[in-house]
Amino acid sequence: TSLAEAMLYITGETDRLGNVNAGNTVCDYDSEETARKFSISAAAALFDHSDLIHENDRKDFFHLLERCAKENGWVENTIRFYTSKGRYEWLEVHLHKEYLPAVGETVIAGTLVNVAGWKNEVNRWKDKANRDALTGLYNKEHFEISANAILEKPNAAGAIIFVDIDDFKKINDRYGHNAGDYVLVNVARILKNICRDCKVSRWGGEEFLLVFIDLNGDEVFTELDTFLHRLAKRSFDFKGTDISVTMTF
């Protein structure tokens, strides 16, 4: 059994998570409570190639260990751990240094608190705040943040394209604002389905913004051409009235 696999082993008799190769306890917990206590010496070596911590959170976990080794008192962060439920869940990690006379060394000890429900709810509200209420696309504010992050990457390549619905005001004036909203929702849906290699945002009104990443100019125009041709062949049935639209970029 590999060390990583051994670390994930839980005995039914003691509810103890340990390294069965060396017999050292890595984690003790009460299965009826959300809090778990663990002590780890040389934790970086134990967790470096373990699936116990989500791969995107390992760097944060090791940084937390470094802080704990240098600082006095408690340090904390929220990190995804693989749980007995067969999935990664957010756990609030609180660590501090502690001398254990039984083993004659200072170890990193702490508590893990399951905050998955709270974290998921926060992420849901954050995502909701980042999206346009009508179309469900990302909004202008989120685009500005994400675009800056993309452009700051070394050797960033891609394109930012504005597209808007032609003569959209005439649709509102002729068929009403509910019809206009119906058109916006359907155009947004088609954009998401066709432009799979880009991030689609609603910039405002009838304007949409597409961010293509790691595509050259020919590839970008191929996707845009596919979208415009499919849109030209479509009409939107709003309460028995067919509404056709074109777009320009």
Coordinates of C-alpha atoms in Angstrom, one line a residue:
T1 CA 0.0 0.0 0.0
S2 CA 1.4 3.4 -0.9
L3 CA 1.8 6.1 1.8
A4 CA -1.0 8.2 0.2
E5 CA -3.4 5.3 0.2
A6 CA -2.5 4.4 3.8
M7 CA -3.2 8.0 4.9
L8 CA -6.8 7.6 3.7
Y9 CA -7.4 4.4 5.6
I10 CA -10.0 4.7 8.3
T11 CA -10.6 1.8 10.7
G12 CA -14.1 1.1 11.7
E13 CA -13.2 0.2 15.3
T14 CA -11.6 3.5 16.3
D15 CA -12.6 6.0 13.6
R16 CA -8.9 6.7 13.3
L17 CA -7.2 7.9 10.1
G18 CA -3.5 6.8 10.2
N19 CA -0.4 5.7 8.3
V20 CA -0.8 2.0 8.6
N21 CA 2.8 1.5 7.4
A22 CA 4.4 3.3 10.3
G23 CA 1.4 3.2 12.7
N24 CA 1.4 6.9 13.3
T25 CA -1.9 8.7 13.8
V26 CA -2.6 11.4 11.2
C27 CA -6.1 12.1 12.1
D28 CA -8.5 11.4 15.0
Y29 CA -12.1 12.3 14.8
D30 CA -15.5 11.8 16.2
S31 CA -17.7 10.6 13.4
E32 CA -20.8 12.3 14.9
E33 CA -19.2 15.8 14.9
T34 CA -18.0 18.0 12.2
A35 CA -14.6 18.9 13.9
R36 CA -11.6 16.7 13.3
K37 CA -8.2 16.9 15.1
F38 CA -5.0 15.9 13.5
S39 CA -1.2 16.1 14.1
I40 CA 1.3 15.7 11.3
S41 CA 5.1 15.8 11.3
A42 CA 6.8 16.4 7.9
A43 CA 3.3 17.1 6.5
A44 CA 4.6 18.4 3.2
A45 CA 6.2 15.0 2.4
L46 CA 3.0 13.2 3.4
F47 CA 0.6 15.4 1.3
D48 CA 2.8 16.3 -1.7
H49 CA 1.4 13.5 -3.9
S50 CA -1.7 12.6 -2.0
D51 CA -5.2 13.0 -3.3
L52 CA -6.4 13.8 0.2
I53 CA -6.1 17.6 -0.7
H54 CA -7.6 19.0 -3.9
E55 CA -4.8 19.6 -6.4
N56 CA -5.7 23.3 -6.7
D57 CA -5.5 23.8 -3.0
R58 CA -2.2 22.0 -2.2
K59 CA -0.1 25.1 -2.7
D60 CA -2.3 27.0 -0.3
F61 CA -2.0 24.1 2.2
F62 CA 1.8 24.1 2.0
H63 CA 1.9 27.9 2.4
L64 CA -0.2 27.5 5.5
L65 CA 2.3 24.9 6.9
E66 CA 5.1 27.3 6.2
R67 CA 3.3 30.1 8.1
C68 CA 2.6 27.8 11.0
A69 CA 6.3 26.8 11.2
K70 CA 7.4 30.5 11.3
E71 CA 4.7 32.1 13.3
N72 CA 3.5 31.8 16.9
G73 CA -0.2 31.1 17.4
W74 CA -2.8 29.8 15.1
V75 CA -3.0 30.1 11.3
E76 CA -6.1 29.2 9.2
N77 CA -7.4 28.8 5.7
T78 CA -10.2 27.0 3.9
I79 CA -9.1 24.1 1.8
R80 CA -10.8 21.2 -0.1
F81 CA -10.2 17.7 1.4
Y82 CA -11.3 14.3 0.1
T83 CA -13.9 13.0 2.5
S84 CA -15.5 9.6 3.3
K85 CA -18.5 10.8 1.2
G86 CA -16.3 10.2 -1.9
R87 CA -16.0 13.8 -2.9
Y88 CA -14.0 16.9 -2.1
E89 CA -15.5 19.2 0.6
W90 CA -14.4 22.5 2.0
L91 CA -12.8 22.2 5.4
E92 CA -11.8 25.1 7.6
V93 CA -8.2 24.4 8.7
H94 CA -6.8 25.8 11.9
L95 CA -3.2 25.0 12.7
H96 CA -0.6 25.7 15.4
K97 CA 2.7 24.3 16.7
E98 CA 2.6 21.9 19.6
Y99 CA 5.3 20.0 21.5
L100 CA 4.4 16.3 22.1
P101 CA 6.4 14.8 24.9
A102 CA 5.4 11.3 23.9
V103 CA 7.2 11.6 20.6
G104 CA 9.8 14.2 21.7
E105 CA 9.2 16.6 18.9
T106 CA 7.2 19.7 17.9
V107 CA 4.4 18.8 15.5
I108 CA 1.8 20.8 13.6
A109 CA -1.5 20.2 15.2
G110 CA -4.9 21.6 14.5
T111 CA -8.6 21.2 13.8
L112 CA -10.6 20.6 10.6
V113 CA -14.1 21.9 10.5
N114 CA -16.5 21.0 7.7
V115 CA -17.8 24.2 6.2
A116 CA -18.9 22.8 2.8
G117 CA -22.5 23.9 3.1
W118 CA -21.5 27.4 4.1
K119 CA -18.8 27.6 1.4
N120 CA -21.1 26.3 -1.3
E121 CA -23.7 28.9 -0.4
V122 CA -21.2 31.7 -0.5
N123 CA -20.0 30.6 -3.9
R124 CA -23.6 30.4 -5.1
W125 CA -24.2 34.0 -4.1
K126 CA -20.9 35.1 -5.5
D127 CA -21.7 33.5 -8.8
K128 CA -25.2 35.1 -8.8
A129 CA -23.7 38.5 -8.2
N130 CA -21.3 37.9 -11.2
R131 CA -24.2 37.1 -13.6
D132 CA -26.7 39.1 -15.6
A133 CA -30.1 38.6 -14.0
L134 CA -31.9 38.3 -17.4
T135 CA -29.6 36.1 -19.5
G136 CA -27.6 34.3 -16.9
L137 CA -24.4 35.4 -18.7
Y138 CA -21.5 36.9 -16.8
N139 CA -22.0 40.6 -16.3
K140 CA -19.7 43.6 -17.1
E141 CA -18.1 43.7 -13.7
H142 CA -17.1 40.1 -13.7
F143 CA -15.7 40.4 -17.3
E144 CA -13.4 43.3 -16.2
I145 CA -12.0 41.2 -13.4
S146 CA -11.5 38.0 -15.4
A147 CA -10.2 39.8 -18.5
N148 CA -7.5 41.5 -16.4
A149 CA -6.5 38.1 -15.0
I150 CA -6.3 36.6 -18.5
L151 CA -4.2 39.5 -19.9
E152 CA -1.8 39.4 -17.0
K153 CA -0.8 35.8 -17.9
P154 CA 2.6 35.4 -19.7
N155 CA 2.3 35.0 -23.4
A156 CA -1.5 35.6 -23.3
A157 CA -3.2 35.1 -26.6
G158 CA -6.7 35.5 -27.8
A159 CA -9.3 38.1 -28.8
I160 CA -12.0 40.3 -27.3
I161 CA -15.0 40.9 -29.5
F162 CA -18.0 43.1 -29.1
V163 CA -21.3 42.0 -30.8
D164 CA -24.6 43.7 -30.7
I165 CA -28.1 43.1 -32.0
D166 CA -28.9 45.3 -35.0
D167 CA -31.8 47.7 -34.6
F168 CA -32.8 46.3 -31.2
K169 CA -34.7 49.4 -30.3
K170 CA -37.1 48.7 -33.2
I171 CA -37.8 45.3 -31.7
N172 CA -38.7 46.9 -28.4
D173 CA -40.8 49.6 -30.0
R174 CA -42.7 47.3 -32.3
Y175 CA -43.2 44.2 -30.1
G176 CA -42.7 45.5 -26.6
H177 CA -40.0 45.1 -24.0
N178 CA -41.0 41.6 -23.0
A179 CA -40.3 40.5 -26.6
G180 CA -37.0 42.3 -26.5
D181 CA -36.1 40.4 -23.3
Y182 CA -37.1 37.2 -25.0
V183 CA -34.8 37.9 -27.9
L184 CA -31.9 38.7 -25.5
V185 CA -32.3 35.4 -23.6
N186 CA -32.4 33.4 -26.8
V187 CA -29.4 35.1 -28.4
A188 CA -27.5 34.6 -25.1
R189 CA -28.3 30.9 -25.2
I190 CA -27.2 30.5 -28.8
L191 CA -23.9 32.4 -28.0
K192 CA -23.2 30.0 -25.1
N193 CA -23.9 26.9 -27.2
I194 CA -21.9 27.9 -30.3
C195 CA -19.0 29.8 -28.8
R196 CA -17.7 27.1 -26.5
D197 CA -14.1 28.2 -26.7
C198 CA -14.8 31.7 -25.2
K199 CA -16.3 33.4 -22.2
V200 CA -19.5 35.2 -23.0
S201 CA -20.7 38.3 -21.1
R202 CA -23.5 40.7 -21.4
W203 CA -22.0 44.1 -21.6
G204 CA -25.3 46.0 -21.3
G205 CA -28.5 46.5 -23.3
E206 CA -28.2 44.5 -26.6
E207 CA -24.4 44.3 -26.4
F208 CA -22.4 41.2 -25.7
L209 CA -18.8 40.6 -25.2
L210 CA -16.8 37.5 -26.2
V211 CA -13.4 36.6 -24.8
F212 CA -11.5 34.0 -26.9
I213 CA -8.5 32.4 -25.2
D214 CA -5.6 30.7 -27.0
L215 CA -7.2 31.0 -30.4
N216 CA -5.7 32.6 -33.5
G217 CA -7.5 35.1 -35.7
D218 CA -8.8 32.5 -38.2
E219 CA -10.2 30.3 -35.4
V220 CA -12.0 33.3 -33.8
F221 CA -13.6 34.4 -37.1
T222 CA -14.6 30.8 -37.9
E223 CA -16.6 30.6 -34.6
L224 CA -18.1 34.0 -35.1
D225 CA -19.1 33.2 -38.7
T226 CA -20.8 30.0 -37.5
F227 CA -22.7 31.9 -35.0
L228 CA -23.9 34.7 -37.3
H229 CA -25.0 32.2 -40.0
R230 CA -26.9 30.1 -37.5
L231 CA -28.6 33.2 -36.1
A232 CA -29.5 34.4 -39.6
K233 CA -31.5 31.2 -40.2
R234 CA -33.3 31.5 -36.9
S235 CA -36.5 33.4 -35.9
F236 CA -37.8 33.6 -32.4
D237 CA -41.4 32.8 -31.8
F238 CA -42.8 35.2 -29.3
K239 CA -46.5 34.6 -28.6
G240 CA -47.1 33.5 -32.2
T241 CA -45.0 36.3 -33.7
D242 CA -41.7 35.4 -35.5
I243 CA -38.9 37.8 -34.7
S244 CA -35.7 37.7 -36.8
V245 CA -32.5 39.4 -35.7
T246 CA -29.1 40.0 -37.1
M247 CA -25.9 41.0 -35.2
T248 CA -22.7 42.9 -36.0
F249 CA -19.3 42.6 -34.5

